[in-house]
Coordinates of C-alpha atoms in Angstrom, one line a residue:
X99 CA -7.6 -18.1 -4.1
X100 CA -4.1 -19.3 -6.2
X101 CA -0.5 -18.6 -5.4
X102 CA -0.8 -16.0 -8.5
X103 CA -3.3 -14.7 -6.5
X104 CA -1.4 -14.1 -3.0
X105 CA 1.8 -12.3 -5.2
X106 CA -0.8 -9.8 -6.4
X107 CA -2.4 -9.0 -2.9
X108 CA 1.6 -9.1 -1.5
X109 CA 2.4 -6.4 -4.3
X110 CA -0.2 -4.3 -3.8
X111 CA 0.2 -3.9 0.3
X112 CA 4.0 -3.2 -0.7
X113 CA 2.5 -0.3 -3.0
X114 CA -0.2 0.5 -0.3
X115 CA 2.6 1.1 2.3
X116 CA 5.1 2.7 0.0
X117 CA 2.7 5.8 -0.3
X118 CA 1.0 5.3 3.1
X119 CA 4.5 6.5 4.4
X120 CA 5.3 9.0 1.4
X121 CA 2.2 10.7 2.3
X122 CA 2.5 10.8 5.9
X123 CA 5.2 13.5 5.3
X124 CA 2.9 16.0 3.9
X125 CA 1.0 15.6 6.6
X126 CA 3.2 15.5 9.6
X127 CA 6.0 17.6 8.5
X128 CA 3.2 20.4 10.1
X129 CA 4.4 19.3 13.2
X130 CA 7.9 18.9 12.2
X131 CA 8.4 22.2 11.5
X132 CA 7.6 25.8 13.4
X133 CA 5.8 27.3 10.6
X134 CA 6.2 30.8 11.7
X135 CA 9.5 30.7 10.6
X136 CA 9.3 28.6 7.7
X137 CA 6.3 30.3 5.8
X138 CA 7.0 31.7 2.7
X139 CA 10.7 30.5 2.8
X140 CA 11.1 27.2 0.7
X141 CA 15.0 27.2 1.4
X142 CA 14.5 26.9 5.4
X143 CA 12.9 23.4 5.0
X144 CA 13.8 21.2 2.0
X145 CA 11.3 18.5 1.1
X146 CA 12.5 15.4 0.6
X147 CA 9.9 14.4 -2.2
X148 CA 12.4 13.7 -5.3
X149 CA 13.8 11.3 -3.6
X150 CA 10.8 9.8 -2.7
X151 CA 9.5 10.1 -5.9
X152 CA 12.6 8.2 -7.4
X153 CA 12.5 5.1 -4.8
X154 CA 8.7 4.9 -6.2
X155 CA 9.6 4.7 -9.7
X156 CA 12.0 1.7 -9.1
X157 CA 8.9 0.0 -7.4
X158 CA 6.5 0.3 -10.7
X159 CA 9.0 -0.9 -13.0
X160 CA 10.2 -3.7 -10.8
X161 CA 5.9 -4.4 -9.5
X162 CA 5.4 -4.3 -14.3
X163 CA 7.9 -7.0 -14.5
X164 CA 6.4 -9.4 -11.6
X165 CA 2.5 -9.0 -12.7
X166 CA 3.9 -10.0 -16.5
X167 CA 5.0 -13.1 -15.1
X168 CA 2.4 -14.4 -12.7
X169 CA -1.1 -13.0 -14.1
X170 CA -3.1 -13.6 -17.0
X171 CA -4.2 -11.6 -19.6
X172 CA -7.9 -13.0 -19.3
X173 CA -7.2 -11.9 -14.9
X174 CA -4.7 -8.7 -15.5
X175 CA -7.7 -5.9 -15.0
X176 CA -8.5 -7.3 -12.1
X177 CA -5.2 -8.3 -10.4
X178 CA -3.0 -5.9 -12.2
X179 CA -5.0 -3.1 -11.6
X180 CA -5.8 -4.3 -7.9
X181 CA -1.8 -4.8 -7.7
X182 CA -1.0 -0.5 -9.1
X183 CA -3.9 1.0 -7.2
X184 CA -2.6 -0.2 -4.0
X185 CA -0.6 3.7 -3.9
X186 CA -4.6 5.0 -3.5
X187 CA -5.5 2.4 -0.5
X188 CA -2.0 3.9 0.8
X189 CA -3.1 7.4 0.2
X190 CA -6.5 6.8 1.6
X191 CA -5.3 5.1 5.1
X192 CA -2.3 7.6 5.5
X193 CA -4.9 10.6 4.6
X194 CA -7.3 8.9 7.6
X195 CA -5.0 7.7 10.2
X196 CA -1.7 9.7 10.1
X197 CA -3.5 12.6 11.9
X198 CA -5.1 10.8 14.3
X199 CA -1.8 8.8 15.2
X200 CA -0.1 12.0 15.8
X201 CA -2.8 13.2 17.8
X202 CA -3.3 10.1 20.0
X203 CA 0.1 10.1 21.0
X204 CA 1.3 13.5 20.9
X205 CA 4.4 13.3 18.8
X206 CA 4.7 13.0 15.0
X207 CA 7.7 10.6 14.7
X208 CA 5.1 7.5 16.0
X209 CA 4.1 7.3 12.8
X210 CA 7.4 7.0 11.0
X211 CA 8.4 4.4 13.8
X212 CA 5.0 2.6 13.0
X213 CA 4.9 2.9 9.3
X214 CA 8.1 1.7 9.4
X215 CA 7.9 -1.4 10.9
X216 CA 5.0 -1.9 8.9
X217 CA 7.4 -1.7 5.8
X218 CA 10.2 -4.2 7.5
X219 CA 7.5 -6.9 8.1
X220 CA 5.8 -7.0 4.7
X221 CA 9.5 -7.0 3.1
X222 CA 9.7 -10.5 5.4
X223 CA 6.6 -11.9 3.6
X224 CA 7.9 -10.8 0.3
X225 CA 10.7 -12.2 1.1
X226 CA 9.2 -15.4 1.6
X227 CA 5.9 -15.7 -0.7
X228 CA 7.0 -13.7 -3.8
X229 CA 9.3 -15.6 -6.9
X230 CA 10.2 -13.7 -9.7
X231 CA 8.8 -16.4 -12.3
X232 CA 6.7 -19.3 -11.7
X233 CA 9.2 -21.6 -12.6
X234 CA 11.1 -20.3 -9.3
X235 CA 8.2 -21.7 -7.7
X236 CA 8.0 -25.0 -5.7
X237 CA 4.4 -24.7 -4.0
X238 CA 2.7 -24.2 -7.0
X239 CA -0.7 -26.8 -7.7
X240 CA 0.0 -28.5 -11.3
X241 CA -3.0 -27.2 -11.9
X242 CA -2.0 -23.6 -11.6
X243 CA 1.8 -24.8 -13.0
X244 CA -0.1 -25.8 -16.2
X245 CA -2.4 -22.5 -16.6
X246 CA 1.2 -20.4 -16.4
X247 CA 2.9 -22.1 -18.3
X248 CA -0.2 -22.0 -21.2
X249 CA 0.3 -18.1 -20.7
X250 CA 3.6 -17.9 -20.9
X251 CA 3.3 -19.8 -24.0
X252 CA 0.1 -17.2 -25.3
X253 CA 2.3 -14.0 -24.6
X254 CA 5.9 -15.4 -25.9
X255 CA 7.4 -14.6 -22.2
X256 CA 11.2 -15.9 -22.4
X257 CA 13.1 -16.9 -19.0
X258 CA 15.8 -14.1 -20.0
X259 CA 16.5 -11.1 -22.4
X260 CA 20.0 -10.8 -22.7
X261 CA 19.6 -7.3 -24.1
X262 CA 17.0 -4.7 -24.2
X263 CA 16.0 -3.7 -28.1
X264 CA 16.3 0.1 -26.9
X265 CA 15.8 1.1 -30.5
X266 CA 12.8 -0.5 -31.6
X267 CA 11.3 0.4 -28.4
X268 CA 12.0 3.8 -28.5
X269 CA 10.4 4.0 -32.6
X270 CA 7.3 2.5 -30.9
X271 CA 4.3 4.7 -31.7
X272 CA 2.3 2.7 -28.8
X273 CA 5.2 3.0 -26.3
X274 CA 5.3 6.6 -26.6
X275 CA 1.6 6.4 -26.4
X276 CA 1.5 5.6 -23.2
X277 CA 4.3 8.0 -22.3
X278 CA 2.7 11.0 -23.2
X279 CA -1.2 9.6 -21.8
X280 CA 1.0 8.8 -18.3
X281 CA 2.3 12.7 -18.6
X282 CA -1.7 13.4 -18.5
X283 CA -2.8 11.3 -16.3
X284 CA 0.2 12.4 -13.6
X285 CA -0.6 15.9 -14.7
X286 CA -3.7 15.6 -13.7
X287 CA -3.0 13.0 -10.3
X288 CA -0.8 15.9 -9.0
X289 CA -3.1 18.2 -9.4
X290 CA -5.4 16.7 -7.1
X291 CA -2.9 15.6 -5.1
X292 CA -1.0 19.1 -4.4
X293 CA -2.9 21.8 -6.0
X294 CA -6.7 20.7 -5.0
X295 CA -5.6 21.4 -1.4
X296 CA -4.5 24.6 -2.2
X297 CA -7.6 25.6 -3.7
X298 CA -9.9 24.4 -1.3
X299 CA -7.9 26.1 1.4
X300 CA -8.1 29.8 -0.4
X301 CA -11.3 29.7 -2.9
X302 CA -14.0 27.5 -1.1
X303 CA -12.0 28.2 2.6
X304 CA -11.9 24.5 4.4
X305 CA -9.9 23.8 7.5
X306 CA -7.3 21.2 7.3
X307 CA -9.8 19.6 8.9
X308 CA -12.3 19.6 5.7
X309 CA -9.4 19.3 3.4
X310 CA -8.4 15.4 5.0
X311 CA -12.1 14.4 4.8
X312 CA -13.3 15.1 1.8
X313 CA -10.0 14.2 0.0
X314 CA -9.9 11.0 1.8
X315 CA -13.5 10.5 0.2
X316 CA -12.0 11.0 -3.1
X317 CA -9.5 8.6 -2.6
X318 CA -11.3 6.1 -1.4
X319 CA -13.7 6.6 -4.5
X320 CA -10.6 6.3 -6.7
X321 CA -9.3 3.6 -5.0
X322 CA -13.2 1.8 -5.4
X323 CA -13.8 2.4 -8.8
X324 CA -10.4 1.6 -10.3
X325 CA -11.1 -2.1 -9.1
X326 CA -14.7 -2.4 -10.2
X327 CA -13.5 -1.0 -13.3
X328 CA -10.7 -3.8 -13.7
X329 CA -13.1 -6.5 -13.0
X330 CA -15.3 -4.8 -15.8
X331 CA -12.6 -4.7 -18.4
X332 CA -11.9 -9.0 -17.6
X333 CA -15.8 -9.6 -18.0
X334 CA -16.1 -7.4 -21.2
X335 CA -12.9 -9.0 -22.5
X336 CA -13.5 -11.9 -21.5
X337 CA -17.3 -11.9 -23.8
X338 CA -14.9 -11.1 -26.5
X339 CA -17.4 -7.4 -27.0
X340 CA -15.0 -5.2 -28.1
X341 CA -10.8 -6.0 -28.5
X342 CA -8.5 -5.3 -25.5
X343 CA -7.0 -2.6 -27.7
X344 CA -10.6 -0.5 -27.8
X345 CA -10.8 -2.1 -24.4
X346 CA -8.2 0.1 -23.0
X347 CA -8.9 3.0 -24.8
X348 CA -12.1 3.4 -23.6
X349 CA -11.4 2.7 -19.9
X350 CA -8.4 5.7 -20.4
X351 CA -10.9 8.1 -22.2
X352 CA -13.6 7.5 -19.4
X353 CA -10.5 8.7 -16.7
X354 CA -9.8 11.9 -18.6
X355 CA -13.0 13.1 -19.4
X356 CA -14.4 12.4 -16.0
X357 CA -11.6 14.1 -14.3
X358 CA -11.6 16.9 -16.7
X359 CA -14.8 18.0 -16.3
X360 CA -14.8 17.2 -12.7
X361 CA -12.0 20.2 -12.9
X362 CA -13.8 22.4 -14.8
X363 CA -17.3 22.1 -13.1
X364 CA -15.7 22.9 -9.3
X365 CA -13.9 26.1 -11.2
X366 CA -17.1 27.2 -12.2
X367 CA -19.5 26.5 -9.5
X368 CA -18.4 29.7 -7.9
X369 CA -18.5 29.6 -3.7
X370 CA -20.9 26.8 -4.3
X371 CA -18.9 24.4 -2.0
X372 CA -21.3 21.3 -2.2
X373 CA -21.5 21.3 -6.1
X374 CA -18.0 22.3 -6.2
X375 CA -16.5 19.4 -3.7
X376 CA -19.5 17.0 -5.9
X377 CA -17.5 17.6 -8.9
X378 CA -13.4 16.7 -7.6
X379 CA -14.8 14.3 -5.9
X380 CA -16.7 12.5 -9.1
X381 CA -13.3 13.7 -11.2
X382 CA -11.3 11.7 -8.5
X383 CA -13.2 8.7 -8.9
X384 CA -14.0 8.4 -12.3
X385 CA -9.4 9.1 -12.5
X386 CA -9.8 4.9 -11.6
X387 CA -10.3 3.6 -14.7
X388 CA -7.0 4.7 -15.9
X389 CA -5.5 1.7 -13.8
X390 CA -7.0 -1.2 -15.6
X391 CA -5.9 1.1 -18.8
X392 CA -3.2 3.5 -18.9
X393 CA -0.9 1.3 -15.9
X394 CA -1.6 -2.6 -17.5
X395 CA -1.1 -1.5 -20.9
X396 CA 2.7 -2.2 -20.9
X397 CA 2.5 -5.4 -20.0
X398 CA -0.2 -5.7 -23.1
X399 CA 2.4 -4.5 -25.6
X400 CA 5.6 -6.6 -24.2
X401 CA 5.4 -9.1 -21.3
X402 CA 9.6 -9.5 -21.4
X403 CA 10.0 -5.9 -21.0
X404 CA 7.2 -4.4 -19.1
X405 CA 9.3 -2.9 -16.4
X406 CA 11.6 -1.2 -19.0
X407 CA 8.4 0.7 -21.0
X408 CA 6.8 1.0 -17.6
X409 CA 9.9 2.8 -16.2
X410 CA 9.5 4.9 -19.3
X411 CA 6.3 5.8 -19.4
X412 CA 6.5 6.6 -15.5
X413 CA 9.8 8.4 -15.4
X414 CA 8.8 10.7 -18.5
X415 CA 5.4 11.6 -16.7
X416 CA 6.6 12.2 -13.0
X417 CA 8.3 15.4 -14.6
X418 CA 4.7 16.9 -14.7
X419 CA 5.2 17.2 -10.6
X420 CA 7.7 19.7 -11.5
X421 CA 5.8 21.5 -13.8
X422 CA 3.0 22.0 -12.6
X423 CA 3.6 24.0 -9.1
X424 CA 6.0 26.5 -11.2
X425 CA 2.5 26.7 -13.0
X426 CA 0.2 26.8 -10.2
X427 CA 2.1 29.8 -8.4
X428 CA 2.5 32.0 -11.7
X429 CA -1.3 31.5 -12.5
X430 CA -2.4 31.9 -8.6
X431 CA -0.3 34.9 -6.8
X432 CA -3.7 36.3 -5.0
X433 CA -5.6 32.2 -4.8
X434 CA -8.9 34.1 -6.8
X435 CA -11.4 31.4 -8.5
X436 CA -10.5 33.0 -11.9
X437 CA -6.5 32.3 -11.2
X438 CA -7.3 29.1 -10.2
X439 CA -9.9 28.9 -13.3
X440 CA -7.5 29.0 -16.2
X441 CA -5.0 26.3 -14.3
X442 CA -7.7 24.1 -14.1
X443 CA -8.2 25.0 -18.2
X444 CA -4.8 24.2 -18.2
X445 CA -5.0 20.9 -16.8
X446 CA -8.6 20.1 -18.7
X447 CA -6.1 20.3 -22.0
X448 CA -3.6 18.5 -21.1
X449 CA -5.8 15.7 -20.3
X450 CA -7.8 15.7 -23.2
X451 CA -5.3 15.7 -25.6
X452 CA -2.6 13.5 -24.3
X453 CA -5.5 11.0 -24.4
X454 CA -6.4 12.0 -27.9
X455 CA -3.0 10.8 -28.7
X456 CA -3.4 7.5 -26.6
X457 CA -6.8 6.9 -28.3
X458 CA -5.2 7.4 -32.2
X459 CA -1.7 5.7 -31.3
X460 CA -2.1 3.5 -28.6
X461 CA -2.1 -0.4 -29.2
X462 CA -3.4 -3.7 -26.6
X463 CA -0.8 -6.2 -29.2
X464 CA 2.1 -7.2 -28.2
X465 CA 5.0 -6.3 -29.9
X466 CA 7.4 -7.4 -32.5
X467 CA 10.3 -6.0 -30.8
X468 CA 9.1 -8.6 -27.7
X469 CA 10.4 -11.2 -29.1
X470 CA 13.8 -9.7 -29.6
X471 CA 16.0 -12.9 -29.7
X472 CA 14.4 -15.9 -30.7
X473 CA 17.3 -18.1 -30.3
X474 CA 16.1 -17.9 -26.7
X475 CA 13.6 -20.8 -25.4
X476 CA 10.3 -20.2 -24.4
X477 CA 9.1 -20.7 -20.8
X478 CA 7.0 -23.5 -21.7
X479 CA 9.4 -24.8 -23.8
X480 CA 11.3 -25.9 -19.9
X481 CA 10.2 -29.0 -18.3
X482 CA 9.3 -27.2 -15.2
X483 CA 10.2 -29.5 -11.9
X484 CA 10.7 -28.7 -8.4
X485 CA 14.2 -27.6 -8.0
X486 CA 15.7 -24.8 -5.3
X487 CA 14.0 -21.4 -5.3
X488 CA 15.4 -18.4 -6.8
X489 CA 14.7 -15.1 -5.6

């Protein structure tokens, strides 16, 4: 395993720990508060999710920039997906471990201490092992350095950029295809995270333990599917079976269609718990196909500005998390099955329509504005010699 693979694993663990801490709050908050006094009173215990979402957005932008520097195109499906799917690995671990830790120690504070220590340990490891660019890393082997130099020349990666070509980015159809598709992806993901547990409780009459068990299975399969589909993308790309653009669109469509029909199937399964949960879990698993498509697509378009494009798409896509709770609360005042069916149909239409835009306008080709400043030399134009490390 090369240094670039070690960096990918460390970045994956960083996102895993971020979501581990983020998701544990949803479980631990039930032990923090007296539900008798907080029920139906949103003003009594403000939920600090928006602040957490802000920090998560910063992480995604940084990770896209690192992947753009370190992961060659031929490995982007596998190792890029590994990095970005760390979020669901964190969700899975938190789903399984947080409740057990609270039960064992009898204090909800313990999970915050433990996960906080893990984040500090990870920060130390990240500082020691991760470098901004291959040019900064003095420990690369000759073979790996040559490989990354060739990759930098292939994608026209530059050492620095004085300005961001915002006008050209905002006029780019492929960029807006990613943004719109990300709205659909995030809409479906927020529906799974925030609304499906309510559906399972109100319609299927699951208790919190059953809720956690089934969702844990769904998240673990989502992560597993993302890794497998990422490996498949690299194999298909290596054998040139289809173009990289078609490759990305096929995976995005599988993720969209699978999750959409999973929701609709669950809503029409009536009170058949096994059929409903099979539909939901299969739908969650197929959402893993989004990761070697939408999540890595900003790097395809502009390796020099991957962080910028990723920040734009994740910021606008994250607005779905503001809209969905209002739609659900207005459409499901009684929690009846027919009310939830309307919610699932809206989600179905949003996911499929946004994916249609991506299929029509999306691309995996490097965009002209990636080379915004022709006067700046390529990374491969430099003779890479050992130097003092810069983080």
